[in-house]
Short mmCIF file of C-alpha atoms and ligand atoms in Angstrom, two decimals:
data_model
loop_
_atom_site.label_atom_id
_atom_site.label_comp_id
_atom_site.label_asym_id
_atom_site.label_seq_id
_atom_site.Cartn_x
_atom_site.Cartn_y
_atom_site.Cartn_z
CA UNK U 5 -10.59 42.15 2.77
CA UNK U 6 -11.64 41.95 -0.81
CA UNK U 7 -13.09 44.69 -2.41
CA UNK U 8 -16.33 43.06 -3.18
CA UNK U 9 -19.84 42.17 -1.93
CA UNK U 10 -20.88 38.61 -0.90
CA UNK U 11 -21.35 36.12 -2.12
CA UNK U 12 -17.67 35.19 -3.96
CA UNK U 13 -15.50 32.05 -4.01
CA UNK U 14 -12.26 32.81 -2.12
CA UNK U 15 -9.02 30.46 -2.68
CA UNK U 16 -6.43 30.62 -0.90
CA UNK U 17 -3.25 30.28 -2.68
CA UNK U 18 -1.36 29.07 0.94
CA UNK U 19 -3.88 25.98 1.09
CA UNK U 20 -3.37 25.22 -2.45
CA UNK U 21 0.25 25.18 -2.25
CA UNK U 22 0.42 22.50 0.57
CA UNK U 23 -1.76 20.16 -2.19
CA UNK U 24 0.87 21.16 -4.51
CA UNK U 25 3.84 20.33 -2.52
CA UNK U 26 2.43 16.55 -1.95
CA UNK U 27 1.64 16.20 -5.71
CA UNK U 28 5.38 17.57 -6.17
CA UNK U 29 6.79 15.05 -3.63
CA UNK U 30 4.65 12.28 -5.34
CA UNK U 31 6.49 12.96 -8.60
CA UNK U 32 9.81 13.44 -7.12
CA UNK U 33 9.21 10.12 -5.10
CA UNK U 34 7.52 7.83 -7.42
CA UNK U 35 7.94 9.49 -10.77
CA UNK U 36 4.15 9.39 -11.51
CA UNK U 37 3.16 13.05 -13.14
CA UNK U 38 0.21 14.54 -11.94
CA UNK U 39 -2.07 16.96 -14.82
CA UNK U 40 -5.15 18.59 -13.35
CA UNK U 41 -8.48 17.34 -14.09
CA UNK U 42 -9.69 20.68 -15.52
CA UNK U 43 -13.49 19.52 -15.16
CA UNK U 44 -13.03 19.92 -11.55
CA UNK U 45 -11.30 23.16 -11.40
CA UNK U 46 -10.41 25.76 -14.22
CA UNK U 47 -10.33 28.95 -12.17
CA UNK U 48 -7.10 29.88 -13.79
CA UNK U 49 -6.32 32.75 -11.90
CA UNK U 50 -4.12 30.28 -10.25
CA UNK U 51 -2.62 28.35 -12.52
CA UNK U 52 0.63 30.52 -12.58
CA UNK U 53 1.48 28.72 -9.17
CA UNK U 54 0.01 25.02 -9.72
CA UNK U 55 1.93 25.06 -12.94
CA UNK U 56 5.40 24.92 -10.65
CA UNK U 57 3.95 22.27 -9.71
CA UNK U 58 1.93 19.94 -11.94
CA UNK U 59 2.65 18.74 -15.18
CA UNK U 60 0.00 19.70 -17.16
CA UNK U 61 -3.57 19.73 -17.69
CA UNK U 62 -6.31 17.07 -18.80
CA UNK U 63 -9.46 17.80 -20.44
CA UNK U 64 -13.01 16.43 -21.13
CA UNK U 65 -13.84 18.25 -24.26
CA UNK U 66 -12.34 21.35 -26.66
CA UNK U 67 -13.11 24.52 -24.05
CA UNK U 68 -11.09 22.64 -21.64
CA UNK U 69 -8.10 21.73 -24.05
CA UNK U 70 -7.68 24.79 -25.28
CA UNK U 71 -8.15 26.87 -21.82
CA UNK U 72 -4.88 24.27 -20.89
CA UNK U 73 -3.07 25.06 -23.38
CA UNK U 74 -3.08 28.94 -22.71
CA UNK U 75 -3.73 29.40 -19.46
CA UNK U 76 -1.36 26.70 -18.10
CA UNK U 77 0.81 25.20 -20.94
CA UNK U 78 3.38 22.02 -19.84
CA UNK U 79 1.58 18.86 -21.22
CA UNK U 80 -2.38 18.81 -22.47
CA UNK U 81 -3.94 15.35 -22.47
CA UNK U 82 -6.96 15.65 -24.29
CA UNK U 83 -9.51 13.16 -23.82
CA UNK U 84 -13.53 13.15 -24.64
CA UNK U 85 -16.63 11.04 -24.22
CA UNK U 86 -17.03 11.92 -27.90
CA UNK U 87 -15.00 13.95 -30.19
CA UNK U 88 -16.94 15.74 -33.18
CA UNK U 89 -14.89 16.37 -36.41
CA UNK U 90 -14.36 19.72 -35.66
CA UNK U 91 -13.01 18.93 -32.22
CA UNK U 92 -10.46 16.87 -33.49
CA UNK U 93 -9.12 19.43 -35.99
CA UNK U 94 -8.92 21.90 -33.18
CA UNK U 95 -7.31 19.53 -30.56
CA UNK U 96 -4.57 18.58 -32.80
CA UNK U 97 -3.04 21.81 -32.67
CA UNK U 98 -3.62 22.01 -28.82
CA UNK U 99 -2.80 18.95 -27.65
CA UNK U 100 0.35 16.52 -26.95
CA UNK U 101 -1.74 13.24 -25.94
CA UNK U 102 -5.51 12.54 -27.36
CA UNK U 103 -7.09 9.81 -25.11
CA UNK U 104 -10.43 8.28 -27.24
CA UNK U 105 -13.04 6.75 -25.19
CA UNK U 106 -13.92 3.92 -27.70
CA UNK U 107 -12.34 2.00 -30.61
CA UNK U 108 -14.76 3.51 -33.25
CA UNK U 109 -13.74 7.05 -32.59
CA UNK U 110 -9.60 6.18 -32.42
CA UNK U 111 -10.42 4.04 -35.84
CA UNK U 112 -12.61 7.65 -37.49
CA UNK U 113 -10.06 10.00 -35.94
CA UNK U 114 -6.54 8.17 -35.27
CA UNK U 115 -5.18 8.72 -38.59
CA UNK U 116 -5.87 12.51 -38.69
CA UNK U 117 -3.53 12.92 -35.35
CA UNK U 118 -0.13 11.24 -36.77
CA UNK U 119 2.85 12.90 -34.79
CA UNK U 120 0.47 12.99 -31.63
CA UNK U 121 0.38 10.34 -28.89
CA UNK U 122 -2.81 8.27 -28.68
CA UNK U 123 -4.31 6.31 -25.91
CA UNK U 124 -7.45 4.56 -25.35
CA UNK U 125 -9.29 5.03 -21.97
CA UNK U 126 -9.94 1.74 -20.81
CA UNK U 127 -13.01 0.15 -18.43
CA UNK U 128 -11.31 -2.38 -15.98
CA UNK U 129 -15.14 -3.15 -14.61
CA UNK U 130 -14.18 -2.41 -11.17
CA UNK U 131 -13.92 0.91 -9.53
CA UNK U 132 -14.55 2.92 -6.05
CA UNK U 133 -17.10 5.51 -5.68
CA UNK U 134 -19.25 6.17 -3.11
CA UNK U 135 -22.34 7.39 -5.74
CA UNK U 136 -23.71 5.17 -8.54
CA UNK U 137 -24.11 8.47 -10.88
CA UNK U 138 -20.08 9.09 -10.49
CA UNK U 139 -19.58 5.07 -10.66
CA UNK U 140 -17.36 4.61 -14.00
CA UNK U 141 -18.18 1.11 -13.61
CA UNK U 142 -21.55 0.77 -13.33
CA UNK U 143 -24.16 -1.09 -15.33
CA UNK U 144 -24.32 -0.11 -19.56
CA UNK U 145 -21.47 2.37 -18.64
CA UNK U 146 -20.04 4.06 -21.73
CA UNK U 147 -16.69 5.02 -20.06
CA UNK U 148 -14.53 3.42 -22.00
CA UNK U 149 -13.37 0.10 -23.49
CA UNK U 150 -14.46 -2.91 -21.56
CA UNK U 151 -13.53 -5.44 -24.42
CA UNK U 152 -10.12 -6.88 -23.72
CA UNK U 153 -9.54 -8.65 -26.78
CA UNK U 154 -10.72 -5.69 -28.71
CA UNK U 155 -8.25 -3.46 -26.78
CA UNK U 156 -5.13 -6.18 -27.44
CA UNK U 157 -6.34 -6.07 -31.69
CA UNK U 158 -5.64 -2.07 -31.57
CA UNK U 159 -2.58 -1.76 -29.08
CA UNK U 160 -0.32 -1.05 -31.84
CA UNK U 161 -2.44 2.20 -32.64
CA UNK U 162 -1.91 3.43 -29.27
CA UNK U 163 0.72 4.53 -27.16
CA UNK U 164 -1.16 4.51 -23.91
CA UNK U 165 -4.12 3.95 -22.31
CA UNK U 166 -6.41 5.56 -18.82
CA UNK U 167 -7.83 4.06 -16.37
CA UNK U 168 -10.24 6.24 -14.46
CA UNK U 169 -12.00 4.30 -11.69
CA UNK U 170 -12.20 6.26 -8.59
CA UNK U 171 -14.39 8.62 -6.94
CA UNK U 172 -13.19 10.16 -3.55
CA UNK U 173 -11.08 6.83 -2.81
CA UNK U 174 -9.18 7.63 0.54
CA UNK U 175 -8.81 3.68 1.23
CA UNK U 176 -5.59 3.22 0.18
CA UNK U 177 -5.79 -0.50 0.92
CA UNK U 178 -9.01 -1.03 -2.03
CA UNK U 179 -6.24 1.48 -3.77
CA UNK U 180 -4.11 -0.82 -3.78
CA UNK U 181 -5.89 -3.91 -4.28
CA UNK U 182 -8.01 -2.29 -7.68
CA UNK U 183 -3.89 -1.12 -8.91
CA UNK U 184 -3.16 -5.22 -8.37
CA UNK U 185 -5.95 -6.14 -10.16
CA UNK U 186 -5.17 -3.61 -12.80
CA UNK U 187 -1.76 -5.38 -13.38
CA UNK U 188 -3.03 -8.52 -13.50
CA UNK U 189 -5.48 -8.36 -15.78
CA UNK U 190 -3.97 -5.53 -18.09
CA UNK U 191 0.00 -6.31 -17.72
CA UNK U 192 0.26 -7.76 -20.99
CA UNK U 193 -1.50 -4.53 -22.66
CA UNK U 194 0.28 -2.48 -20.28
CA UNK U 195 4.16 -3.57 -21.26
CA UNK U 196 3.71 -2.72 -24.62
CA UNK U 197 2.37 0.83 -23.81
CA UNK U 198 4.44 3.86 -22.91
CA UNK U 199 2.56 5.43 -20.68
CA UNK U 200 -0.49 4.72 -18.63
CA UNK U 201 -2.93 7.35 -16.68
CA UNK U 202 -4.48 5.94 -13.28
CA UNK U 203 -7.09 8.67 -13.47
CA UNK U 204 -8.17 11.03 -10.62
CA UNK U 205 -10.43 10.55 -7.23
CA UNK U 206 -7.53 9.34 -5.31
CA UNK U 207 -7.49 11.38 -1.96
CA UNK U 208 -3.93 11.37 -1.57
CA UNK U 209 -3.34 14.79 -0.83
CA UNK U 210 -6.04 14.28 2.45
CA UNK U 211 -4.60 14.53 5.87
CA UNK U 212 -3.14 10.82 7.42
CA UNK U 213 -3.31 9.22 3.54
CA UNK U 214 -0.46 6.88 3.77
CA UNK U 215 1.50 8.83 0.95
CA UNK U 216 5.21 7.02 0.96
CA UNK U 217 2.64 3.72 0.45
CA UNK U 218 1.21 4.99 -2.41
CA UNK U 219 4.06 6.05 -3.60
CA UNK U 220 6.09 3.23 -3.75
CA UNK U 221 3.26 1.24 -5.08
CA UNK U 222 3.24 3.63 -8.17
CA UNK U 223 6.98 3.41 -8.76
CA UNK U 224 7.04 -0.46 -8.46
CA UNK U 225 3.73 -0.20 -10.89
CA UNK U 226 5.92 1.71 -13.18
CA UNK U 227 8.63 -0.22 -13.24
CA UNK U 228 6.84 -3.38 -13.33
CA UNK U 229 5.36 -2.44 -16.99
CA UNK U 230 7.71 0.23 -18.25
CA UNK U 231 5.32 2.95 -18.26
CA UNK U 232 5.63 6.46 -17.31
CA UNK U 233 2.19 6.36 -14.78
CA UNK U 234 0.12 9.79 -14.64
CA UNK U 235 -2.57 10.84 -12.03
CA UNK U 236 -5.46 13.37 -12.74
CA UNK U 237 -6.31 14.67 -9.52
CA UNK U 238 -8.71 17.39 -9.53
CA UNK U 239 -10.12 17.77 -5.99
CA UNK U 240 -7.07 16.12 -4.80
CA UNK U 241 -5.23 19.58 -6.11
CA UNK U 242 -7.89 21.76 -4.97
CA UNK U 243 -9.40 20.04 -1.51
CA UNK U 244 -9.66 22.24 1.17
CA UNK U 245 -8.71 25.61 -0.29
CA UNK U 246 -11.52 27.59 -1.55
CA UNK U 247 -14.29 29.15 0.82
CA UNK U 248 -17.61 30.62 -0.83
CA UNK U 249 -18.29 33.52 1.56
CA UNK U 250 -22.08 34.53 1.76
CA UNK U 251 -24.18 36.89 3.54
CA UNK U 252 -27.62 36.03 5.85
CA UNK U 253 -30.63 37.67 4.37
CA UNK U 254 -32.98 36.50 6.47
CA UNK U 255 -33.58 33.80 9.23
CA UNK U 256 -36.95 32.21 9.12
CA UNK U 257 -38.49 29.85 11.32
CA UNK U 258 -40.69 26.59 10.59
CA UNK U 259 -39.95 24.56 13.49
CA UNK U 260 -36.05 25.23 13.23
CA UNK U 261 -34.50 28.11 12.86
CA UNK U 262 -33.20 28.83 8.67
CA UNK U 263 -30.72 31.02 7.67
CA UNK U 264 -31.04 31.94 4.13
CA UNK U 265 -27.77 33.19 2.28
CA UNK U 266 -27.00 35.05 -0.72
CA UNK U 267 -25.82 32.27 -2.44
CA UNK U 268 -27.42 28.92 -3.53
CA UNK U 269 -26.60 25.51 -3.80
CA UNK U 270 -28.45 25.00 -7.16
CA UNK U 271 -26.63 27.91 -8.72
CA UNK U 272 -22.96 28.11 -6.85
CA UNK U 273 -22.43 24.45 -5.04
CA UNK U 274 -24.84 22.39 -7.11
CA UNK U 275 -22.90 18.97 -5.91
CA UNK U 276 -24.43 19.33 -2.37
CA UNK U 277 -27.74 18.78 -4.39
CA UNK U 278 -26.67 16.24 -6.60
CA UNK U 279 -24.77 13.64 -4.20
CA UNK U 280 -27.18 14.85 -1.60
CA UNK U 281 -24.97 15.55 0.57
CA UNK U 282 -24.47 18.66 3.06
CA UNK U 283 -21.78 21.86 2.71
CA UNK U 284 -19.17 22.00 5.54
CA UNK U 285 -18.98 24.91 7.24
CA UNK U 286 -15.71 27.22 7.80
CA UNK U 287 -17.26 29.81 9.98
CA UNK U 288 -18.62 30.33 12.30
CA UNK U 289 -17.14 27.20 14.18
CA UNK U 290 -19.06 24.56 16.01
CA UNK U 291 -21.25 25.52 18.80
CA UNK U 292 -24.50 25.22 20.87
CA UNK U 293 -26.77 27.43 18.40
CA UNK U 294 -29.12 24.75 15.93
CA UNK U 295 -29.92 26.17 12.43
CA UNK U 296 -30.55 25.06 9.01
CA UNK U 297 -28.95 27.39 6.45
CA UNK U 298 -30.52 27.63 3.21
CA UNK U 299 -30.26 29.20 -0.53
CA UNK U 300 -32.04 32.39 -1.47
CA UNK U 301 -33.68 30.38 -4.78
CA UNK U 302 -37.00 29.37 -5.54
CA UNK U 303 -36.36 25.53 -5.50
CA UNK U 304 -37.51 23.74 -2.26
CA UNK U 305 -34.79 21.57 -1.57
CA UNK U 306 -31.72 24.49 -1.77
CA UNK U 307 -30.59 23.68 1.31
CA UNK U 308 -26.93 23.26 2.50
CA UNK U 309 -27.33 21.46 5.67
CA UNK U 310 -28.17 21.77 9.49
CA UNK U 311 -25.89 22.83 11.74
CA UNK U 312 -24.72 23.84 15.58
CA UNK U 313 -22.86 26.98 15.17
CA UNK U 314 -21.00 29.02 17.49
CA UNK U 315 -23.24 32.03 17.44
CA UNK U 316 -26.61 32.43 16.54
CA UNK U 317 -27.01 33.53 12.44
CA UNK U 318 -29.15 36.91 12.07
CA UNK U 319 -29.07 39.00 9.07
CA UNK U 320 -26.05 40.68 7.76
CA UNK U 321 -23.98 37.70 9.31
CA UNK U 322 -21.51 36.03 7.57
CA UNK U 323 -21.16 32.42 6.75
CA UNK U 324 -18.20 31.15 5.04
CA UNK U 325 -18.66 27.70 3.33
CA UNK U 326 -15.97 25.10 3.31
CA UNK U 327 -14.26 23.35 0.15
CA UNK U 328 -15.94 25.25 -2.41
CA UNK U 329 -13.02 25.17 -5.36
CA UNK U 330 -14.00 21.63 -7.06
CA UNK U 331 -16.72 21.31 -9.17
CA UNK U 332 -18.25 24.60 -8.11
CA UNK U 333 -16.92 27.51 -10.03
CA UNK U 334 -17.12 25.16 -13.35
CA UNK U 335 -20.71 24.53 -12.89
CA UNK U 336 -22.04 27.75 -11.28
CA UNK U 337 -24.90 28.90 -13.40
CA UNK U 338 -27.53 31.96 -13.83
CA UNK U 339 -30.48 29.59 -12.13
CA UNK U 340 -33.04 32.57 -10.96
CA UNK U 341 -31.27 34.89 -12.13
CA UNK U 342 -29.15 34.76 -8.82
CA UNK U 343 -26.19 36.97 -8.29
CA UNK U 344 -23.10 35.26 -9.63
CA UNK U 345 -20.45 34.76 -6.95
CA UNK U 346 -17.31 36.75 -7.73
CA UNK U 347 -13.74 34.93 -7.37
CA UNK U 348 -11.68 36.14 -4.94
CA UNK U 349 -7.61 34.85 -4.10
CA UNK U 350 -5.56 35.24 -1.10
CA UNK U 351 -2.39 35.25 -3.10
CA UNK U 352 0.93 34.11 -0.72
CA UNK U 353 1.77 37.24 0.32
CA UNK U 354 -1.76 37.78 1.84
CA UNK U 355 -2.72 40.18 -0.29
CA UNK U 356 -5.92 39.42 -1.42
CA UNK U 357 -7.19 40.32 -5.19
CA UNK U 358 -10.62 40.39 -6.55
CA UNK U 359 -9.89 38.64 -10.07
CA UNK U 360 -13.32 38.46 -11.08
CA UNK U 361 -17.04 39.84 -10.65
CA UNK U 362 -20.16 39.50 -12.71
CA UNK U 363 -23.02 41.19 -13.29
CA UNK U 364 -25.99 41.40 -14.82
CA UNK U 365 -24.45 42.16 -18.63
CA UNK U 366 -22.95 38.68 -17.93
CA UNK U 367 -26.48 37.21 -17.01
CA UNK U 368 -28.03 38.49 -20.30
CA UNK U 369 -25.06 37.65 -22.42
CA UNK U 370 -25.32 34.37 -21.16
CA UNK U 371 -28.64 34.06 -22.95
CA UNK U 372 -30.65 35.93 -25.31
C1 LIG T 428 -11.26 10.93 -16.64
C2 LIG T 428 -11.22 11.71 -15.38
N1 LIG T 428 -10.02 12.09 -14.87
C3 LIG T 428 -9.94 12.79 -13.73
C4 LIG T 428 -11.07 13.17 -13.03
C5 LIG T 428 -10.92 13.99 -11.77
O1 LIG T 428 -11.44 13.34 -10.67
P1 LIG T 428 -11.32 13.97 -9.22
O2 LIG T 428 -11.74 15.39 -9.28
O3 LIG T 428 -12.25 13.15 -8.40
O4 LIG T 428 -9.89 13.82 -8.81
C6 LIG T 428 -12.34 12.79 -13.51
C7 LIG T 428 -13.56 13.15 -12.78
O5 LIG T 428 -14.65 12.79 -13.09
C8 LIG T 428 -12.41 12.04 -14.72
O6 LIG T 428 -13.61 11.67 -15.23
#
């Protein structure tokens, strides 16, 4: 058991390394490399063993470009909504491929990154997500270039381009049918590139995802245009491996029974709140016993979902909650002044190490 108190995030490294092995068969199949989406997950405690295994890391501004290139090294695409001057001037040291989100900023900035590989992230105006706030796609959206005949007038500055359009896409058939219309629409852009990302939210690394499919349909893709294809997975790397183990406080009643935890969705899983939708839960298991389990902050609505549980929650119980690596430990935050979950990792071996815990010094140097 770790040597710390609930509530912390615990990975385990043996759940991680089966995502691994499919994004390491996908590479050795198809050819496509795979660089992690650090926005999803930069708990780089682990990147020692993903690193075996991926190619690299991507990045949404500087913190995350430079946190690739020393904590996991191999390839760092660098790519921003907006660069600022100063970003630039840092990111040319860090990084091997600078992806601009619009032609204005690869016409202010493109000449100060000779001897690095540009790209242009591109807005095909279709995509798959289930959420209009994660829709890259969606009405006035200023993720990327939608103008075709722009893109064609500044190929010849660029040496690739990205295509992010999914969101948690584990239809491999709409997959496939966006990659077609991808080709069609972009092949002439395409063959005169080197290299072209297909973004992340593909769920290929979920159980029954037809992966020899998809891989073939990358290879062909590749071949097809003469590009070297890359994926960004994020939660594709990460599904399924993290737990964030909490504690009951309390169990109140007001017409159900509610479990409060030490931990909150607000502060430590703030997606549940976001999307709306509700935590999964690893333990206990499914059962006969109703209960709503609940955050210990102030806001109404921190609430991580009803359940039937195997036994009935009373305080000092424990309640482990399911995939809680992606987007979780990059957008935990001091809300109430809540505990911060620690980060725990059951390493291969089984051995489990505490790598992290915070306390309040790190709650007041947080602000001031
Ligand atoms: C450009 C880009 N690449 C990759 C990702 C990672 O996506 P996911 O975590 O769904 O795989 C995102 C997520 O928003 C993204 O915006």
């Amino acid at each position: 058991m770790p040597q710390i108190t609930t509530p912390y995030y615990l990975i385990y490294e043996k759940r991680l390394l089966q995502n691994l092995k499919i994004i390491r068969h996908v590479r050795q199949v198809s050819g496509a490399k795979s660089v992690l989406a650090l926005k999803c997950f930069s708990t780089w405690c682990v990147f020692g063993l993903m690193r075996k295994y991926m190619d690299g890391t991507t990045s949404s501004p500087l913190f995350e470009a430079r946190l690739g290139h020393e904590k996991f090294g191999k390839e760092v695409h660098a790519y921003s909504v907006g660069f600022s001057g100063q970003d630039i001037k840092a990111v040319r040291k860090l990084a091997d491929k600078v992806i601009f989100n619009s032609i204005s900023q690869l016409g202010v900035y493109g000449a100060d990154l000779r001897g690095l590989k540009l790209g242009l992230r591109v807005n095909p105006g279709i995509s798959y997500s289930h959420f209009d706030l994660a829709d890259p796609a969606r009405k006035y959206s200023r993720l990327g270039v939608a103008d075709k005949e722009k893109l064609m007038q500044v190929a010849s500055l660029i040496s690739g381009v990205m295509f992010h359009f999914n969101c948690e896409n584990n239809d491999f058939v709409k997959f496939s049918a966006a990659l077609d219309f991808i080709g069609h629409n972009y092949g002439d852009l395409l063959e005169r590139m080197e290299w072209v990302s297909l973004g992340g939210g593909i769920a290929f690394t979920n159980d029954g995802y037809p992966l020899e499919k998809f891989c073939e349909r990358l290879k062909v893709f590749s071949k097809k245009f003469g590009v070297q294809v890359y994926l960004e997975p994020g939660e594709a790397a990460i599904t399924g491996c993290a737990e964030l183990v909490t504690t009951v406080l309390d169990v109140v009643h007001n017409e159900v029974d509610i479990a409060i935890v030490d931990a909150s969705t607000e502060a430590h899983m703030l997606d549940h709140l976001v999307y709306r939708t509700s935590a999964k839960i690893a333990y206990p298991g499914q059962g006969r016993f109703k209960v709503m389990i609940a955050g210990r902050s102030c806001l109404a609505g921190d609430v991580f979902g009803q359940y039937s549980l195997k036994t009935r929650l009373k305080t000092g119980s424990v309640v482990r909650i399911a995939d809680a690596a992606g987007y979780t430990m990059v957008k935990k935050n001091w809300f109430n002044g809540l505990p911060m979950p620690g980060i725990c990792v059951r390493r291969l071996d089984g051995t489990v190490d505490t790598v992290r815990k915070f306390g309040y010094k790190d709650f007041t140097n947080s602000l001031s």
